[in-house]
Short mmCIF file of C-alpha atoms in Angstrom, two decimals:
data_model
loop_
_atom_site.label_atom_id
_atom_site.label_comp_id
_atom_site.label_asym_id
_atom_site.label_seq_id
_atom_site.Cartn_x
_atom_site.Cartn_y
_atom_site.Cartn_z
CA UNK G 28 -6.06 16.86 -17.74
CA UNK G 29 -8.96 14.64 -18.19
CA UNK G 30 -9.41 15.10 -22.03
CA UNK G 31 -5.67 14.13 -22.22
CA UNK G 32 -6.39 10.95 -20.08
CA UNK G 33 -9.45 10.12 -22.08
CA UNK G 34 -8.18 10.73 -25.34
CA UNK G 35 -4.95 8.23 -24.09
CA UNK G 36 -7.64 5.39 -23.05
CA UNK G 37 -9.26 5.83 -26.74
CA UNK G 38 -5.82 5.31 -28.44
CA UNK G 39 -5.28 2.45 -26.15
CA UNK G 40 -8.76 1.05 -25.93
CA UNK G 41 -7.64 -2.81 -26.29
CA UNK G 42 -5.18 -2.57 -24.02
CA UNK G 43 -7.49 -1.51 -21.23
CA UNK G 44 -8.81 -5.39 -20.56
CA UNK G 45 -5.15 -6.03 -19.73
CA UNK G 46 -4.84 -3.25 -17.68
CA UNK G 47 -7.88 -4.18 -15.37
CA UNK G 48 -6.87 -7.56 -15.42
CA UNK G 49 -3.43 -6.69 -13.91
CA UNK G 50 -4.94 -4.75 -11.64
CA UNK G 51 -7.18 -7.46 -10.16
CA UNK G 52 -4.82 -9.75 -10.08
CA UNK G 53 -1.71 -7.50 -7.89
CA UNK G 54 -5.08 -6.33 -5.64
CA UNK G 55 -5.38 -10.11 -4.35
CA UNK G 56 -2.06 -10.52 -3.22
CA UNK G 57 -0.61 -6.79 -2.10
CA UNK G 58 -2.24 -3.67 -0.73
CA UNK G 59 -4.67 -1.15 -3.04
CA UNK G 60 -1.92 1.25 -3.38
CA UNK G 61 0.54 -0.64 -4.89
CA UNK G 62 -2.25 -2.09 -7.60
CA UNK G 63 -2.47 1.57 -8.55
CA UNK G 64 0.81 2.03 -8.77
CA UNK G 65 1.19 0.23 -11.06
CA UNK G 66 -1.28 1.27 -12.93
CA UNK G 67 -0.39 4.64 -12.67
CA UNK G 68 3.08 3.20 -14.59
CA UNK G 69 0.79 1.93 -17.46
CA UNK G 70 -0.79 5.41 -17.79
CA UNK G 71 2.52 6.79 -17.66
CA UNK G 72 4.19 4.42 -19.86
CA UNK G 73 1.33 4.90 -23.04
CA UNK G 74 1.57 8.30 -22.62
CA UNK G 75 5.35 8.89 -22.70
CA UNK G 76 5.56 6.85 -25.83
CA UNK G 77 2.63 8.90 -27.34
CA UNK G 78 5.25 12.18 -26.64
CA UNK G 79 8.56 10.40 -27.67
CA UNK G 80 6.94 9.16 -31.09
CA UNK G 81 5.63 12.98 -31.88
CA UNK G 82 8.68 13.99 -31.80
CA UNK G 83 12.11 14.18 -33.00
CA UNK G 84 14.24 13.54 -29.58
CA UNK G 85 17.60 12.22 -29.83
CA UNK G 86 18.13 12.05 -26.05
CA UNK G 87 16.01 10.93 -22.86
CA UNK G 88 17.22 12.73 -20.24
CA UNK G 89 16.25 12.17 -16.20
CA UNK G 90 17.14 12.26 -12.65
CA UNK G 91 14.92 9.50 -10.83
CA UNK G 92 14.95 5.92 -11.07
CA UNK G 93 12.55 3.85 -9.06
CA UNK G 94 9.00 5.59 -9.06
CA UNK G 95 6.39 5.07 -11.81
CA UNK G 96 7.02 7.97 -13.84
CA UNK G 97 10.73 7.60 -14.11
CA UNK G 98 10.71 3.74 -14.59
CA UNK G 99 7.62 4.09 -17.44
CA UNK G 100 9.99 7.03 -18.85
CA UNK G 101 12.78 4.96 -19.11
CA UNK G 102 10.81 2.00 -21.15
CA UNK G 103 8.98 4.36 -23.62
CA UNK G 104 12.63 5.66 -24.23
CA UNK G 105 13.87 2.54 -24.76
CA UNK G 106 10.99 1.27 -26.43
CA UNK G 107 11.41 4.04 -29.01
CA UNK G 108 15.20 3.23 -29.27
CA UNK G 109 16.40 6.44 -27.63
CA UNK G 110 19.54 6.46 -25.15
CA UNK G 111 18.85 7.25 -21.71
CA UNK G 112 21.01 9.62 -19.56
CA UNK G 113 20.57 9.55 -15.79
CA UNK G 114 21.33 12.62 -13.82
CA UNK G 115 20.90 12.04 -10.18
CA UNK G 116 20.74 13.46 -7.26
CA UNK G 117 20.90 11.83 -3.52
CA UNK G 118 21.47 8.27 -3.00
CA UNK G 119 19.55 5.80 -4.76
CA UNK G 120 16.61 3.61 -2.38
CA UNK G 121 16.68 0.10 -2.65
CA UNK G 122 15.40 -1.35 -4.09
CA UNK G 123 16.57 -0.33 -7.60
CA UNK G 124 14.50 -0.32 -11.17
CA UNK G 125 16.97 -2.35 -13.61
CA UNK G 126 17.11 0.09 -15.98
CA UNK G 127 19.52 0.55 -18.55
CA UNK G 128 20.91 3.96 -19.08
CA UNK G 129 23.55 5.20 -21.84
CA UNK G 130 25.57 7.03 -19.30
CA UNK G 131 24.17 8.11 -15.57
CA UNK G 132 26.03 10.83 -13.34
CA UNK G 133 25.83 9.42 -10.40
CA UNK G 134 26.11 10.72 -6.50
CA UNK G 135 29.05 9.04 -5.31
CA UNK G 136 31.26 5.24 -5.81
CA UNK G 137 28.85 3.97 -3.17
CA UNK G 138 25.70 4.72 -4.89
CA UNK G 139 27.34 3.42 -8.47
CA UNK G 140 28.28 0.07 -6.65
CA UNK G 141 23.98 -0.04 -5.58
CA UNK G 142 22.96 0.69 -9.16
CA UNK G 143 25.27 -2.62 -10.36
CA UNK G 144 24.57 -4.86 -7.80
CA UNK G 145 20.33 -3.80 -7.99
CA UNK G 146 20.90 -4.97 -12.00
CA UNK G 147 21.07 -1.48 -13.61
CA UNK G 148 22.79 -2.01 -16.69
CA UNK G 149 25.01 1.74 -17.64
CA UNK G 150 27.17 2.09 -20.33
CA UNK G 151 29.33 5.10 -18.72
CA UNK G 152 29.45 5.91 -15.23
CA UNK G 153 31.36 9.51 -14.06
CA UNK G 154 30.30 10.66 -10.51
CA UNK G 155 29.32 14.26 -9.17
CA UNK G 156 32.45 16.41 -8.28
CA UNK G 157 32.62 17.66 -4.48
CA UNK G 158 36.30 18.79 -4.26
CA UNK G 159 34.82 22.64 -4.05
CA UNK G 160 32.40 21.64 -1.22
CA UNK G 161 35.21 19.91 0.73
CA UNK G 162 36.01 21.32 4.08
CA UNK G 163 38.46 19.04 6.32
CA UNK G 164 36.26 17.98 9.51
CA UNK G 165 35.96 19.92 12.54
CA UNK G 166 37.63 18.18 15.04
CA UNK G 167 39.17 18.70 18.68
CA UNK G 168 36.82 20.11 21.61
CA UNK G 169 33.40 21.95 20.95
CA UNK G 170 33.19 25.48 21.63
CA UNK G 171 31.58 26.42 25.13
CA UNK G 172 28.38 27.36 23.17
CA UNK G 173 27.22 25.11 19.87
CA UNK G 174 25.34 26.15 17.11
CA UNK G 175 22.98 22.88 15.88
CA UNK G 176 21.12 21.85 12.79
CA UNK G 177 18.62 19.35 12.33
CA UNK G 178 18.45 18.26 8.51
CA UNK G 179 15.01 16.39 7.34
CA UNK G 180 13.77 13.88 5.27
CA UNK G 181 10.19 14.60 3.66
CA UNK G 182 8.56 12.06 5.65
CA UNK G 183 9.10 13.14 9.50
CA UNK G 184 8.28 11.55 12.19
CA UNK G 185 7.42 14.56 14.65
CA UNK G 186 7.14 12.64 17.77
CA UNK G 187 11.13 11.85 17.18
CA UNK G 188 12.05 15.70 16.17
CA UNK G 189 10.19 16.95 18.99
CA UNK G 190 11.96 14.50 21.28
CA UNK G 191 15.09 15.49 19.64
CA UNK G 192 14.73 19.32 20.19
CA UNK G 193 13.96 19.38 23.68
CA UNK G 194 16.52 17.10 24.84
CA UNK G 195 18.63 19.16 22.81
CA UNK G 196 17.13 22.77 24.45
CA UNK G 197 18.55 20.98 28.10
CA UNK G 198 21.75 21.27 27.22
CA UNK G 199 22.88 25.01 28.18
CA UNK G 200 25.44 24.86 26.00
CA UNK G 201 23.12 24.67 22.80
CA UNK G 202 22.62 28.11 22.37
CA UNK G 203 21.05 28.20 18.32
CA UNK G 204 18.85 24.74 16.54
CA UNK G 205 18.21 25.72 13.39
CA UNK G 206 15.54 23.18 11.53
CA UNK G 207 15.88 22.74 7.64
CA UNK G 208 12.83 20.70 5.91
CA UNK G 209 13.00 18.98 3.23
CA UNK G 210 11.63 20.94 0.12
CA UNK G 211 8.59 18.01 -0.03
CA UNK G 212 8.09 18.45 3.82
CA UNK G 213 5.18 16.44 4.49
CA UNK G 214 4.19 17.55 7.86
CA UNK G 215 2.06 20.64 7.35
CA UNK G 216 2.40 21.72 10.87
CA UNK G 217 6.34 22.06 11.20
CA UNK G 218 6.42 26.14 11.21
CA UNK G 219 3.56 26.41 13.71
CA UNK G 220 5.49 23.99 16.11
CA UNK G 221 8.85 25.98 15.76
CA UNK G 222 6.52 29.35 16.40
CA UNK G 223 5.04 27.81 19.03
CA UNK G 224 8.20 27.48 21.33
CA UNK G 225 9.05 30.61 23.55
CA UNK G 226 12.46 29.67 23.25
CA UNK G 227 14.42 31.85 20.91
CA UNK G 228 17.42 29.14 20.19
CA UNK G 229 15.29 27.20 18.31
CA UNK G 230 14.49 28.34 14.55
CA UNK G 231 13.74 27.13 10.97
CA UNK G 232 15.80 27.63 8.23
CA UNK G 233 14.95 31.15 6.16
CA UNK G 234 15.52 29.18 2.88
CA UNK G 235 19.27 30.05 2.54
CA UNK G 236 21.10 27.29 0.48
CA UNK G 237 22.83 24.03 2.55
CA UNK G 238 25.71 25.70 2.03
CA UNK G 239 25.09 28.57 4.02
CA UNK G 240 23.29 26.62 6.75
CA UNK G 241 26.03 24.65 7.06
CA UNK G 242 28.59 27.39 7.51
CA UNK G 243 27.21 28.55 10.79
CA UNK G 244 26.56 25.21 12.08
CA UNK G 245 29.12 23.18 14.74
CA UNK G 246 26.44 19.98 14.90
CA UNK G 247 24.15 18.27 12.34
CA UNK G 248 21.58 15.62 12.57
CA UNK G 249 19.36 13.71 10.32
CA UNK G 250 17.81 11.01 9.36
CA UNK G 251 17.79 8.79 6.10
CA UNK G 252 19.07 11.89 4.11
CA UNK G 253 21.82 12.02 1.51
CA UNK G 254 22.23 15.82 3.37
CA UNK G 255 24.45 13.93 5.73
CA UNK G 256 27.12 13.08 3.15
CA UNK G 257 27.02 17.05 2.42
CA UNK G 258 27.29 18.47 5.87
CA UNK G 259 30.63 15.53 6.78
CA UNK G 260 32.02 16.92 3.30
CA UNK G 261 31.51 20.57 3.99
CA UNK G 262 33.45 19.87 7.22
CA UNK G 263 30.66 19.54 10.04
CA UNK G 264 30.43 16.60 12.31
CA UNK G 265 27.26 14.98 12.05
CA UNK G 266 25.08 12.20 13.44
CA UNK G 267 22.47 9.81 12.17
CA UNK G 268 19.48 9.46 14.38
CA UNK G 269 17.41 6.33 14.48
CA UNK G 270 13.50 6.99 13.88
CA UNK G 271 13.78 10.45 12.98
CA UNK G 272 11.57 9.74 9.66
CA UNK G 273 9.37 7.13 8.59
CA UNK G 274 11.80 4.92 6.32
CA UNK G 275 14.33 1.81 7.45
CA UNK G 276 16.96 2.61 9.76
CA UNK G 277 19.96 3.55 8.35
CA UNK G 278 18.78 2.72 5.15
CA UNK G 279 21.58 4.27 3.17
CA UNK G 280 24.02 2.12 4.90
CA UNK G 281 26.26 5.66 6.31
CA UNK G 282 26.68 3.98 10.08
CA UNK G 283 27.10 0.29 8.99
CA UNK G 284 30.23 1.79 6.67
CA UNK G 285 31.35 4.09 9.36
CA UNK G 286 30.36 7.06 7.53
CA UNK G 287 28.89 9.09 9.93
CA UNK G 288 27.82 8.67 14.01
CA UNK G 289 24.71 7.32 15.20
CA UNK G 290 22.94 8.98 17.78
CA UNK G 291 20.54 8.38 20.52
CA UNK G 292 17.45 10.50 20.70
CA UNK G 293 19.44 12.14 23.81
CA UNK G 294 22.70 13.15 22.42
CA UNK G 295 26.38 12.66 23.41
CA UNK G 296 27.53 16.06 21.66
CA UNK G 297 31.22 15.32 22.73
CA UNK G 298 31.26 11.70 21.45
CA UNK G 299 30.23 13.08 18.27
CA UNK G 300 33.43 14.62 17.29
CA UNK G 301 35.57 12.02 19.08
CA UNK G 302 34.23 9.50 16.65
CA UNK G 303 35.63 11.49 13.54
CA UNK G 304 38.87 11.53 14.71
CA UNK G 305 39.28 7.91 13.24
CA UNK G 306 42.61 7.75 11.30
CA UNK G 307 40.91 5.96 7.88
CA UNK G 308 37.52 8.33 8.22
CA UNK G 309 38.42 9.86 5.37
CA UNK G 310 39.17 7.14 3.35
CA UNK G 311 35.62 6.58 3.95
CA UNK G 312 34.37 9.57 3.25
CA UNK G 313 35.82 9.15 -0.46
CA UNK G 314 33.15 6.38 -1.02
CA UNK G 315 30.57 8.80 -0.36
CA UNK G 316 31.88 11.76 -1.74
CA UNK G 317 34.05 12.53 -4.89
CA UNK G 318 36.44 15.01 -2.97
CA UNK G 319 39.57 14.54 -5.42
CA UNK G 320 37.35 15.72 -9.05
CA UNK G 321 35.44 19.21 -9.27
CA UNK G 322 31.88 19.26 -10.36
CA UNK G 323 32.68 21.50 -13.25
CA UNK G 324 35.25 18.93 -14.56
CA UNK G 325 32.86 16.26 -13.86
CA UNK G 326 30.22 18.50 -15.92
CA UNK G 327 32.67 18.64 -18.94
CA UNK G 328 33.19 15.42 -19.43
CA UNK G 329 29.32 14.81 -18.91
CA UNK G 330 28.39 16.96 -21.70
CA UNK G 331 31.14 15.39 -23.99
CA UNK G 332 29.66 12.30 -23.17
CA UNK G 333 26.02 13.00 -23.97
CA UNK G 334 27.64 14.42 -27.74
CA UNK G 335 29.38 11.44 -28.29
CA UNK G 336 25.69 9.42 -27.54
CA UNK G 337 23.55 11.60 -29.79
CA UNK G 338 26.57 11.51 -32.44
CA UNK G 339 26.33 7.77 -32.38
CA UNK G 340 22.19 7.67 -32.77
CA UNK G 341 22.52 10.01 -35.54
CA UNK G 342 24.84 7.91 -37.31
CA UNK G 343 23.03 4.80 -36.85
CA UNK G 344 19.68 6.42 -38.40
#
């Protein structure tokens, strides 16, 4: 609110100099909205130490990383000498915060192997369980008529879906697409494009869970989307497709470590499941995916954890 915002610039009037000065100084060499940025991680910084000192927390507890918020988070934590837990979920971006966490939960051995080599500094690593989600892949010869999804990032790039979906709607044998959005979907027009197509194969999803999505599906593509590693785990061949959002290609690494297939904007649906059929896929897949541990095991141990950390800040005070 603004009376919060004003009342933080009072408490930190003499700081404010600094802050402008900052500012002018990152606006001469990068782009406006990176200066505010980091500003915005000042704000967010003075104000999460303002909370933390009020009152009595033993444990900082959070699931993102690298944004302003969750980097100024982590400092006023640390600033105010309380342990850090990191919950996440997806694949961490590169680059990486160094941050320092008492324990994090992590995605998967590939994404704990980013966090060390960005600098992240973690006391206790355990990684999310996905032995109940595990489905061996679906491999031999596609049924006559396949049922395809089409998993997005937040940031689309429409041109690319739409490109996708109609060389997809030539193939006869495609008889369902079903579209799932991202829960941040930034392209306000999505549902009026899928309404707009007199073709009844092609829908959106009807906000079942990924699970359930999956389950119907033979095919899944997607971009720069740790939805991928879920759909290969749950047992459903699936294909990375360059340009289909705005970020780096293949910026999660899955095709340069033979994790999953990468696709043309005009699909080889055959080749797809030919290229699982690699011997050592799944040893792979286990660098991605914790298929050997259940989450609720995983969970266990997590909570144990986060005892023993608030245990050992008690006794220090």
């Amino acid at each position: 609110s603004l009376s919060a915002a004003l009342t933080l610039s009072i408490k930190n009037l003499k700081s404010i100099p600094r802050v402008f000065k900052i500012a002018r100084r990152l606006h001469r060499r990068y782009q406006p909205f990176k200066a505010m940025r980091v500003v915005e991680l000042l704000g967010y910084y003075a104000r999460y130490v303002d909370l933390f000192r009020q009152g009595d927390f033993s444990l900082a507890l959070t699931s993102n990383h690298s944004n302003p918020h969750g980097i100024a988070f982590n400092f006023a934590a640390q600033r105010c000498g309380i342990p850090v837990v990191l919950i996440s979920h997806g694949m961490p971006v590169r680059p990486v915060a160094r941050l320092k966490y008492a324990l994090a939960v992590v995605h998967c051995d590939a994404a704990s192997r980013t966090y060390a080599d960005e600098g992240c500094q973690i006391e206790r690593v355990l990684t999310h369980g996905r032995k109940r989600d595990y489905v061996s892949l679906r491999t031999g010869s596609l049924p006559p008529q396949i049922r395809v999804g089409i998993f997005l990032c937040k940031d689309v790039n429409e041109v690319r879906l739409q490109m996708l979906v109609e060389n997809l709607l030539l193939n006869d044998r495609v008889v369902r697409i079903l579209i799932r959005p991202h829960p941040k979907n930034l392209w306000r027009s999505m549902d009026e494009w899928i309404a707009s197509h007199a073709d009844e194969r092609l829908a959106g999803s009807c906000g079942s869970t990924l699970r359930d999505d999956l389950r119907e599906l033979h095919l899944v593509f997607g971009g720069n989307s740790s939805v991928l590693i879920e759909a290969v785990t749950a047992g459903v061949p699936s294909a990375y497709v360059d340009g289909l959002d705005h970020g780096p290609a293949d910026i999660h690494g899955f095709v340069a470590a033979g994790l999953v297939y990468r696709s043309s904007i005009d699909p080889g649906l055959d080749e797809m499941v030919s290229f699982y059929e690699r011997p050592d896929w799944s040893q792979t897949l286990r660098k991605f995916a914790n298929i050997d541990e259940d989450e609720e095991s995983v969970m266990t141990n997590a909570v144990k954890a986060i005892a023993d950390i608030r245990n050992a800040l008690v006794a220090r005070r």
